[in-house]
C-alpha cells in the first residue's frame, strides 16, 4: 500500500509518497506537483481510476491557485493529465 501527502496552504505543492510494508513507512518519491512557485499547497488522493489493479495518484492545486489536476500512474512516472 502507498500513502501520499502534501502541504496545505503555506507550503509548496510538494508531494511525498511512501510505501507501507511490515509496519514501516519507506519514502518512494518526493516531487513538486506544480512548478508555479506558490505556497498554497496541494491536495492529494489515490485510487484505481483505470481499473488496472494499481492506484493512481491524483494531485489538485491548493486553494487560491489556478485550477489544475495531475494524475500519475505506475510508480508515479507517467503524467496522464497536465494542467
PDB file of C-alpha atoms in Angstrom:
ATOM      1  CA  UNK A   1       0.000   0.000   0.000  1.00  0.00           C
ATOM      2  CA  UNK A   2       1.066   3.584  -0.572  1.00  0.00           C
ATOM      3  CA  UNK A   3       0.423   6.826   1.270  1.00  0.00           C
ATOM      4  CA  UNK A   4       0.655  10.245  -0.386  1.00  0.00           C
ATOM      5  CA  UNK A   5       0.877  13.552   1.475  1.00  0.00           C
ATOM      6  CA  UNK A   6       1.273  17.215   0.523  1.00  0.00           C
ATOM      7  CA  UNK A   7       1.453  20.516   2.367  1.00  0.00           C
ATOM      8  CA  UNK A   8      -1.652  22.651   2.730  1.00  0.00           C
ATOM      9  CA  UNK A   9      -1.754  26.448   2.359  1.00  0.00           C
ATOM     10  CA  UNK A  10       1.544  27.964   3.423  1.00  0.00           C
ATOM     11  CA  UNK A  11       3.636  25.174   1.919  1.00  0.00           C
ATOM     12  CA  UNK A  12       4.992  24.391  -1.520  1.00  0.00           C
ATOM     13  CA  UNK A  13       2.931  21.999  -3.688  1.00  0.00           C
ATOM     14  CA  UNK A  14       5.397  19.178  -2.999  1.00  0.00           C
ATOM     15  CA  UNK A  15       4.051  15.623  -2.891  1.00  0.00           C
ATOM     16  CA  UNK A  16       5.659  12.877  -0.836  1.00  0.00           C
ATOM     17  CA  UNK A  17       4.778   9.229  -1.493  1.00  0.00           C
ATOM     18  CA  UNK A  18       5.513   6.457   0.996  1.00  0.00           C
ATOM     19  CA  UNK A  19       5.162   2.681   0.752  1.00  0.00           C
ATOM     20  CA  UNK A  20       3.672   0.940   3.770  1.00  0.00           C
ATOM     21  CA  UNK A  21       5.051  -2.558   4.382  1.00  0.00           C
ATOM     22  CA  UNK A  22       5.658  -4.605   7.525  1.00  0.00           C
ATOM     23  CA  UNK A  23       4.529  -1.721   9.714  1.00  0.00           C
ATOM     24  CA  UNK A  24       7.114   0.683   8.272  1.00  0.00           C
ATOM     25  CA  UNK A  25       6.940   3.734   6.016  1.00  0.00           C
ATOM     26  CA  UNK A  26       9.533   3.897   3.242  1.00  0.00           C
ATOM     27  CA  UNK A  27       9.885   7.024   1.091  1.00  0.00           C
ATOM     28  CA  UNK A  28       9.202   6.244  -2.578  1.00  0.00           C
ATOM     29  CA  UNK A  29       9.104   9.694  -4.200  1.00  0.00           C
ATOM     30  CA  UNK A  30       9.197  13.411  -3.445  1.00  0.00           C
ATOM     31  CA  UNK A  31       8.416  15.869  -6.231  1.00  0.00           C
ATOM     32  CA  UNK A  32       6.814  19.248  -6.958  1.00  0.00           C
ATOM     33  CA  UNK A  33       3.332  18.586  -8.327  1.00  0.00           C
ATOM     34  CA  UNK A  34       3.144  22.045  -9.870  1.00  0.00           C
ATOM     35  CA  UNK A  35       6.068  24.249 -10.864  1.00  0.00           C
ATOM     36  CA  UNK A  36       4.367  27.546 -10.174  1.00  0.00           C
ATOM     37  CA  UNK A  37       6.361  28.766  -7.171  1.00  0.00           C
ATOM     38  CA  UNK A  38       3.311  29.196  -4.935  1.00  0.00           C
ATOM     39  CA  UNK A  39       2.982  28.384  -1.268  1.00  0.00           C
ATOM     40  CA  UNK A  40      -0.647  27.345  -1.412  1.00  0.00           C
ATOM     41  CA  UNK A  41      -0.047  23.620  -1.172  1.00  0.00           C
ATOM     42  CA  UNK A  42      -1.763  20.784  -2.986  1.00  0.00           C
ATOM     43  CA  UNK A  43      -4.495  18.219  -2.399  1.00  0.00           C
ATOM     44  CA  UNK A  44      -3.799  14.511  -2.961  1.00  0.00           C
ATOM     45  CA  UNK A  45      -5.875  11.368  -3.369  1.00  0.00           C
ATOM     46  CA  UNK A  46      -5.199   7.828  -4.544  1.00  0.00           C
ATOM     47  CA  UNK A  47      -7.473   5.400  -6.356  1.00  0.00           C
ATOM     48  CA  UNK A  48      -7.569   2.863  -9.182  1.00  0.00           C
ATOM     49  CA  UNK A  49      -9.014   5.095 -11.910  1.00  0.00           C
ATOM     50  CA  UNK A  50      -8.270   2.869 -14.898  1.00  0.00           C
ATOM     51  CA  UNK A  51      -9.101  -0.477 -13.217  1.00  0.00           C
ATOM     52  CA  UNK A  52      -5.645  -1.989 -13.713  1.00  0.00           C
ATOM     53  CA  UNK A  53      -5.323  -3.058 -10.074  1.00  0.00           C
ATOM     54  CA  UNK A  54      -2.864  -0.282  -9.131  1.00  0.00           C
ATOM     55  CA  UNK A  55      -3.732   3.042  -7.558  1.00  0.00           C
ATOM     56  CA  UNK A  56      -3.099   6.266  -9.439  1.00  0.00           C
ATOM     57  CA  UNK A  57      -2.036   9.430  -7.631  1.00  0.00           C
ATOM     58  CA  UNK A  58      -4.328  12.423  -8.173  1.00  0.00           C
ATOM     59  CA  UNK A  59      -2.982  15.857  -7.254  1.00  0.00           C
ATOM     60  CA  UNK A  60      -5.020  19.075  -7.328  1.00  0.00           C
ATOM     61  CA  UNK A  61      -3.766  22.618  -6.898  1.00  0.00           C
ATOM     62  CA  UNK A  62      -4.292  24.065  -3.415  1.00  0.00           C
ATOM     63  CA  UNK A  63      -6.892  26.689  -2.527  1.00  0.00           C
ATOM     64  CA  UNK A  64      -6.456  30.056  -4.205  1.00  0.00           C
ATOM     65  CA  UNK A  65      -4.436  28.727  -7.162  1.00  0.00           C
ATOM     66  CA  UNK A  66      -5.493  28.447 -10.774  1.00  0.00           C
ATOM     67  CA  UNK A  67      -7.389  25.167 -11.202  1.00  0.00           C
ATOM     68  CA  UNK A  68      -5.158  22.249 -12.070  1.00  0.00           C
ATOM     69  CA  UNK A  69      -5.236  18.472 -11.693  1.00  0.00           C
ATOM     70  CA  UNK A  70      -2.474  15.989 -12.475  1.00  0.00           C
ATOM     71  CA  UNK A  71      -2.760  12.204 -12.456  1.00  0.00           C
ATOM     72  CA  UNK A  72       0.255   9.915 -12.110  1.00  0.00           C
ATOM     73  CA  UNK A  73       0.302   6.129 -12.527  1.00  0.00           C
ATOM     74  CA  UNK A  74       2.701   3.182 -12.324  1.00  0.00           C
ATOM     75  CA  UNK A  75       5.220   4.328  -9.721  1.00  0.00           C
ATOM     76  CA  UNK A  76       4.071   7.856 -10.452  1.00  0.00           C
ATOM     77  CA  UNK A  77       6.303   8.094 -13.525  1.00  0.00           C
ATOM     78  CA  UNK A  78       3.627   8.752 -16.157  1.00  0.00           C
ATOM     79  CA  UNK A  79       1.868  12.110 -16.135  1.00  0.00           C
ATOM     80  CA  UNK A  80      -1.541  11.479 -17.743  1.00  0.00           C
ATOM     81  CA  UNK A  81      -3.063  14.949 -17.435  1.00  0.00           C
ATOM     82  CA  UNK A  82      -1.201  18.236 -17.391  1.00  0.00           C
ATOM     83  CA  UNK A  83      -2.984  21.385 -16.213  1.00  0.00           C
TER      84      UNK A  83
END
